[in-house]
Amino acid sequence: MPIKFEKKNHIAYITINNPDKANIMDRDTNNELDAAWREIWEDLDVRATILTGAGDKYFCAGHNIQVNPDVTDEEREFLRAEDVFWPLADTSNGQRLGVHGQMGDHFPRIYKPVIAAVNGWAAGAGFYTLLSTADIRIASEENARFKFALLSNGWVGGGPGATLLTRQINYADAMRILLTDEPFDAAEALRIGLVNEVVPHDQLMARAEETAELIVAKPPLATRMMKEFVIRFGDTPTDEAWRVQTLMNTLLTQLTTDGDEGRLAFQEKRKPNFTGGLRRKGEAFEELTAEQRERIDYLKRTGGAG
């Protein structure tokens, strides 16, 4: 099977499973990844995902770049030209949209945390996946290797990978990776900030699970909204982003049971039990008296609402 997919204890596990072909993304793999990401997004019991590759050599070494023998050269050239001007509905430049409509199906940006356990080569599509999908990246000290793997083939790529890279690490390091297209190891990936940490290979999955367990213990609705806020509004001017964050926070405190649970658990000196529960719509507040209005205004000005 192109991928292995399982779920347990609020964690989904995706393993790209064609190590004999360097865990590349071919059509079958893409289709199964698409289905897995959709299931992860829609399954409210899943709070985090660990993504890795089968075997000890490859995380994902790229796309299947073999041409389809059933398509003539003339048809291929025409399709590439037409996709620029007339891409199909629900696609981006002819590539299917992902679970929320911004990235390709195998490069999704879902609003649930994704941890990459980089067990081997991450090149081409594998490198893209780290940039577009993985929020936290843990690399094998012995086996992880990285290569953007586009310029060497005469390409710049059909997606936003170069832009994502220059936004996620410093410009000079990003341009060296893009323009030389040279491979680098886990230590260098850690130095430039592409990965969060490097661990011995035999501890890779255990460390990924430890990290996932920290995340799934947090309130699931607040966690997904934190990720959504960063992705949607990370480039928004501070004043506007602040306003959006305030609105999101109000939704969490007013409409979810987790909004009070963290505070109560702290006050009661116990471990919080975050369930992601929703509140029913309540009755309208009674009209305030002048004295109540004065007190509310005072609390707003002094931050007394907490």
Coordinates of C-alpha atoms in Angstrom, one line a residue:
M1 CA 0.0 0.0 0.0
P2 CA 1.3 3.5 -0.8
I3 CA 0.9 4.8 2.7
K4 CA 0.3 3.3 6.2
F5 CA -2.4 5.2 8.1
E6 CA -3.5 4.6 11.7
K7 CA -4.9 6.5 14.6
K8 CA -4.5 6.0 18.3
N9 CA -4.7 8.1 21.5
H10 CA -5.7 11.3 19.5
I11 CA -2.7 10.9 17.2
A12 CA -2.8 10.0 13.5
Y13 CA 0.2 8.3 12.0
I14 CA 1.0 8.6 8.2
T15 CA 3.9 6.6 6.8
I16 CA 4.8 7.1 3.2
N17 CA 5.3 3.4 2.3
N18 CA 7.1 2.8 -1.0
P19 CA 10.8 2.6 0.2
D20 CA 11.9 0.6 -2.8
K21 CA 11.0 3.7 -4.9
A22 CA 12.5 6.2 -2.3
N23 CA 9.1 6.9 -0.9
I24 CA 8.3 9.1 -3.9
M25 CA 4.9 10.7 -4.4
D26 CA 3.2 9.0 -7.3
R27 CA -0.4 9.1 -8.3
D28 CA -1.5 6.3 -5.9
T29 CA 0.4 7.8 -3.0
N30 CA -1.0 11.2 -3.6
N31 CA -4.6 9.9 -3.7
E32 CA -4.1 8.0 -0.4
L33 CA -2.4 11.0 1.2
D34 CA -5.3 13.2 0.1
A35 CA -7.8 10.8 1.7
A36 CA -5.8 10.5 4.9
W37 CA -5.5 14.3 5.3
R38 CA -9.2 14.7 4.8
E39 CA -10.0 12.0 7.4
I40 CA -7.6 13.7 9.8
W41 CA -9.3 17.0 9.3
E42 CA -12.8 15.6 9.8
D43 CA -12.1 13.2 12.7
L44 CA -12.5 15.4 15.8
D45 CA -10.8 12.8 17.9
V46 CA -7.5 13.4 16.1
R47 CA -5.6 16.3 17.6
A48 CA -2.1 15.8 16.0
T49 CA -0.4 13.9 13.2
I50 CA 3.0 12.3 12.9
L51 CA 4.3 12.1 9.3
T52 CA 7.3 9.9 8.4
G53 CA 8.6 7.6 5.7
A54 CA 9.0 3.8 5.7
G55 CA 12.5 2.4 6.2
D56 CA 15.7 4.1 7.3
K57 CA 16.8 5.8 4.1
Y58 CA 14.0 8.0 2.7
F59 CA 11.4 10.3 4.2
C60 CA 10.3 11.3 0.8
A61 CA 12.7 11.7 -2.1
G62 CA 10.5 13.6 -4.5
H63 CA 7.8 13.1 -7.1
N64 CA 7.5 10.4 -9.7
I65 CA 8.9 12.4 -12.7
Q66 CA 8.4 9.6 -15.2
V67 CA 6.2 10.8 -18.1
N68 CA 2.8 9.2 -18.7
P69 CA 3.3 7.0 -21.8
D70 CA -0.3 7.3 -22.7
V71 CA 0.1 11.1 -23.2
T72 CA 1.7 12.3 -26.4
D73 CA 4.3 15.1 -26.3
E74 CA 2.0 17.4 -28.2
E75 CA -0.9 16.7 -25.7
R76 CA 1.5 17.3 -22.8
E77 CA 2.7 20.7 -24.1
F78 CA -0.9 21.8 -24.8
L79 CA -2.1 20.8 -21.4
R80 CA 0.7 22.7 -19.7
A81 CA -0.1 25.8 -21.7
E82 CA -3.8 25.6 -21.2
D83 CA -3.5 25.1 -17.4
V84 CA -1.8 28.5 -17.1
F85 CA -5.0 30.2 -18.5
W86 CA -7.8 27.8 -17.8
P87 CA -7.1 25.5 -14.8
L88 CA -9.9 23.3 -13.8
A89 CA -12.3 24.4 -11.1
D90 CA -11.1 23.4 -7.6
T91 CA -7.5 23.3 -8.7
S92 CA -4.5 25.6 -8.5
N93 CA -2.6 25.6 -11.8
G94 CA -4.2 22.3 -12.6
Q95 CA -3.3 20.6 -9.3
R96 CA -6.1 19.5 -7.0
L97 CA -6.7 21.7 -4.0
G98 CA -6.1 20.4 -0.6
V99 CA -8.3 20.0 2.5
H100 CA -8.9 23.7 2.9
G101 CA -8.2 25.1 -0.6
Q102 CA -4.8 26.6 -0.5
M103 CA -2.3 23.9 -1.3
G104 CA -2.1 20.8 -3.4
D105 CA -3.7 17.6 -2.1
H106 CA -0.4 16.1 -0.9
F107 CA 0.9 19.5 0.5
P108 CA -2.0 20.4 2.7
R109 CA -2.2 23.1 5.3
I110 CA -4.7 21.6 7.8
Y111 CA -5.4 23.4 11.0
K112 CA -4.2 20.6 13.2
P113 CA -0.5 20.2 14.2
V114 CA 1.7 18.0 12.0
I115 CA 5.0 16.7 13.3
A116 CA 7.5 15.4 10.7
A117 CA 9.8 12.6 11.8
V118 CA 12.5 12.9 9.1
N119 CA 14.0 9.4 8.9
G120 CA 16.0 9.8 5.7
W121 CA 16.2 11.9 2.5
A122 CA 13.7 14.8 2.2
A123 CA 14.1 16.0 -1.3
G124 CA 11.9 17.6 -3.9
A125 CA 8.3 16.9 -2.9
G126 CA 9.6 15.6 0.5
F127 CA 11.3 19.0 1.1
Y128 CA 8.1 20.8 0.0
T129 CA 6.1 18.7 2.4
L130 CA 8.2 19.9 5.3
L131 CA 7.7 23.5 4.3
S132 CA 4.0 23.4 3.6
T133 CA 2.7 20.8 6.0
A134 CA 5.0 20.2 9.0
D135 CA 4.8 22.5 12.0
I136 CA 7.4 20.7 14.0
R137 CA 10.3 18.8 12.4
I138 CA 12.5 16.3 14.1
A139 CA 15.3 14.8 12.1
S140 CA 17.4 11.6 12.4
E141 CA 21.0 12.4 13.3
E142 CA 22.4 9.6 11.2
N143 CA 20.0 9.4 8.2
A144 CA 18.2 12.7 7.5
R145 CA 19.4 14.5 4.4
F146 CA 17.8 17.4 2.6
K147 CA 17.9 18.7 -0.9
F148 CA 15.5 21.2 -2.6
A149 CA 16.1 19.3 -5.9
L150 CA 14.5 21.5 -8.5
L151 CA 17.2 23.8 -10.0
S152 CA 19.4 20.8 -10.9
N153 CA 16.6 19.5 -13.1
G154 CA 16.1 22.9 -14.8
W155 CA 13.0 23.7 -12.8
V156 CA 11.9 26.3 -10.2
G157 CA 8.9 24.2 -9.3
G158 CA 5.1 24.4 -9.7
G159 CA 4.4 25.6 -6.2
P160 CA 5.4 28.1 -3.6
G161 CA 8.2 26.1 -2.1
A162 CA 10.9 28.8 -2.7
T163 CA 8.7 31.4 -1.1
L164 CA 8.0 29.2 1.9
L165 CA 11.7 28.5 2.4
T166 CA 12.7 32.2 2.4
R167 CA 9.9 32.9 5.0
Q168 CA 10.9 30.1 7.3
I169 CA 14.7 30.5 7.5
N170 CA 17.0 33.4 6.9
Y171 CA 17.4 34.7 3.4
A172 CA 21.1 33.9 2.9
D173 CA 20.7 30.3 3.9
A174 CA 17.6 29.9 1.8
M175 CA 19.2 31.3 -1.3
R176 CA 22.2 29.1 -0.9
I177 CA 19.9 26.1 -0.8
L178 CA 17.9 27.2 -3.8
L179 CA 20.8 28.4 -6.0
T180 CA 23.4 25.7 -5.4
D181 CA 20.8 22.9 -4.9
E182 CA 23.4 21.1 -2.8
P183 CA 22.3 18.5 -0.3
F184 CA 22.9 19.0 3.5
D185 CA 22.6 16.9 6.6
A186 CA 20.6 17.1 9.8
A187 CA 23.2 19.2 11.7
E188 CA 23.0 21.9 9.0
A189 CA 19.2 21.7 9.0
L190 CA 19.2 22.4 12.7
R191 CA 21.7 25.3 12.4
I192 CA 19.6 27.1 9.8
G193 CA 16.4 26.5 11.6
L194 CA 14.8 24.1 9.1
V195 CA 14.2 21.5 11.8
N196 CA 13.5 21.8 15.5
E197 CA 15.8 19.1 16.8
V198 CA 18.0 16.3 15.8
V199 CA 17.9 13.0 17.7
P200 CA 19.6 9.6 17.3
H201 CA 17.8 7.5 14.7
D202 CA 16.6 4.9 17.1
Q203 CA 14.9 7.6 19.2
L204 CA 13.2 9.4 16.3
M205 CA 9.7 8.1 16.5
A206 CA 9.7 8.1 20.3
R207 CA 10.6 11.7 20.3
A208 CA 7.9 12.5 17.8
E209 CA 5.4 10.8 19.9
E210 CA 6.5 12.6 23.1
T211 CA 6.0 15.9 21.2
A212 CA 2.6 14.8 19.9
E213 CA 1.5 13.8 23.4
L214 CA 2.4 17.3 24.7
I215 CA 0.1 18.8 22.0
V216 CA -2.9 16.4 22.3
A217 CA -3.0 17.2 26.1
K218 CA -3.8 20.9 25.2
P219 CA -7.3 22.1 24.3
P220 CA -8.0 20.9 20.8
L221 CA -10.1 23.9 19.6
A222 CA -7.6 26.5 20.9
T223 CA -4.8 24.5 19.3
R224 CA -6.3 24.3 15.9
M225 CA -7.3 28.0 16.1
M226 CA -3.7 28.9 17.1
K227 CA -2.4 27.2 13.9
E228 CA -5.1 28.7 11.8
F229 CA -4.3 32.2 13.1
V230 CA -0.6 31.9 12.3
I231 CA -1.2 30.6 8.8
R232 CA -4.0 33.0 7.8
F233 CA -2.8 36.1 9.6
G234 CA 0.9 35.6 10.1
D235 CA 1.6 38.3 7.5
T236 CA -1.2 40.6 8.6
P237 CA -0.2 44.0 10.1
T238 CA 0.0 43.8 13.9
D239 CA -3.1 45.9 14.7
E240 CA -5.3 43.9 12.4
A241 CA -3.9 40.5 13.6
W242 CA -4.4 41.6 17.2
R243 CA -8.0 42.3 16.5
V244 CA -8.5 38.9 14.8
Q245 CA -6.8 37.1 17.7
T246 CA -9.0 38.9 20.2
L247 CA -12.1 37.7 18.3
M248 CA -10.8 34.2 18.2
N249 CA -10.1 34.2 21.9
T250 CA -13.6 35.5 22.6
L251 CA -15.0 32.6 20.6
L252 CA -13.0 30.1 22.6
T253 CA -13.8 31.6 26.0
Q254 CA -17.5 32.1 25.3
L255 CA -18.4 29.1 23.1
T256 CA -16.2 26.2 24.4
T257 CA -16.0 24.3 27.7
D258 CA -12.2 24.4 27.5
G259 CA -12.4 28.2 27.8
D260 CA -12.9 27.9 31.6
E261 CA -11.3 24.5 32.2
G262 CA -7.7 25.7 32.0
R263 CA -8.3 28.5 34.5
L264 CA -10.3 26.2 36.9
A265 CA -7.6 23.5 36.8
F266 CA -4.9 26.1 37.6
Q267 CA -6.9 27.4 40.6
E268 CA -7.8 23.9 41.8
K269 CA -4.2 22.7 41.3
R270 CA -5.1 19.8 39.1
K271 CA -4.4 18.6 35.6
P272 CA -6.9 20.1 33.1
N273 CA -9.3 17.9 31.2
F274 CA -9.7 19.5 27.8
T275 CA -12.5 17.9 25.7
G276 CA -13.2 20.4 23.0
G277 CA -16.8 20.7 24.1
L278 CA -19.1 23.4 22.7
R279 CA -21.6 25.5 24.7
R280 CA -25.2 26.0 23.9
K281 CA -26.4 29.4 22.8
G282 CA -27.4 31.3 25.9
E283 CA -30.0 33.8 26.7
A284 CA -29.4 37.5 26.1
F285 CA -28.0 39.6 28.9
E286 CA -30.4 41.9 30.7
E287 CA -30.1 45.6 30.0
L288 CA -27.5 47.1 32.3
T289 CA -28.4 49.8 34.9
A290 CA -26.3 53.0 34.9
E291 CA -24.3 51.7 37.8
Q292 CA -23.6 48.4 36.1
R293 CA -22.7 50.2 32.9
E294 CA -20.2 52.3 34.8
R295 CA -18.6 49.3 36.4
I296 CA -18.4 47.4 33.1
D297 CA -16.7 50.4 31.5
Y298 CA -14.2 50.5 34.4
L299 CA -13.4 46.9 34.0
K300 CA -12.9 47.2 30.3
R301 CA -10.5 50.1 30.8
T302 CA -8.5 48.4 33.5
G303 CA -8.4 44.9 32.0
G304 CA -10.4 43.5 34.9
A305 CA -12.2 40.9 32.8
G306 CA -9.1 38.7 32.9

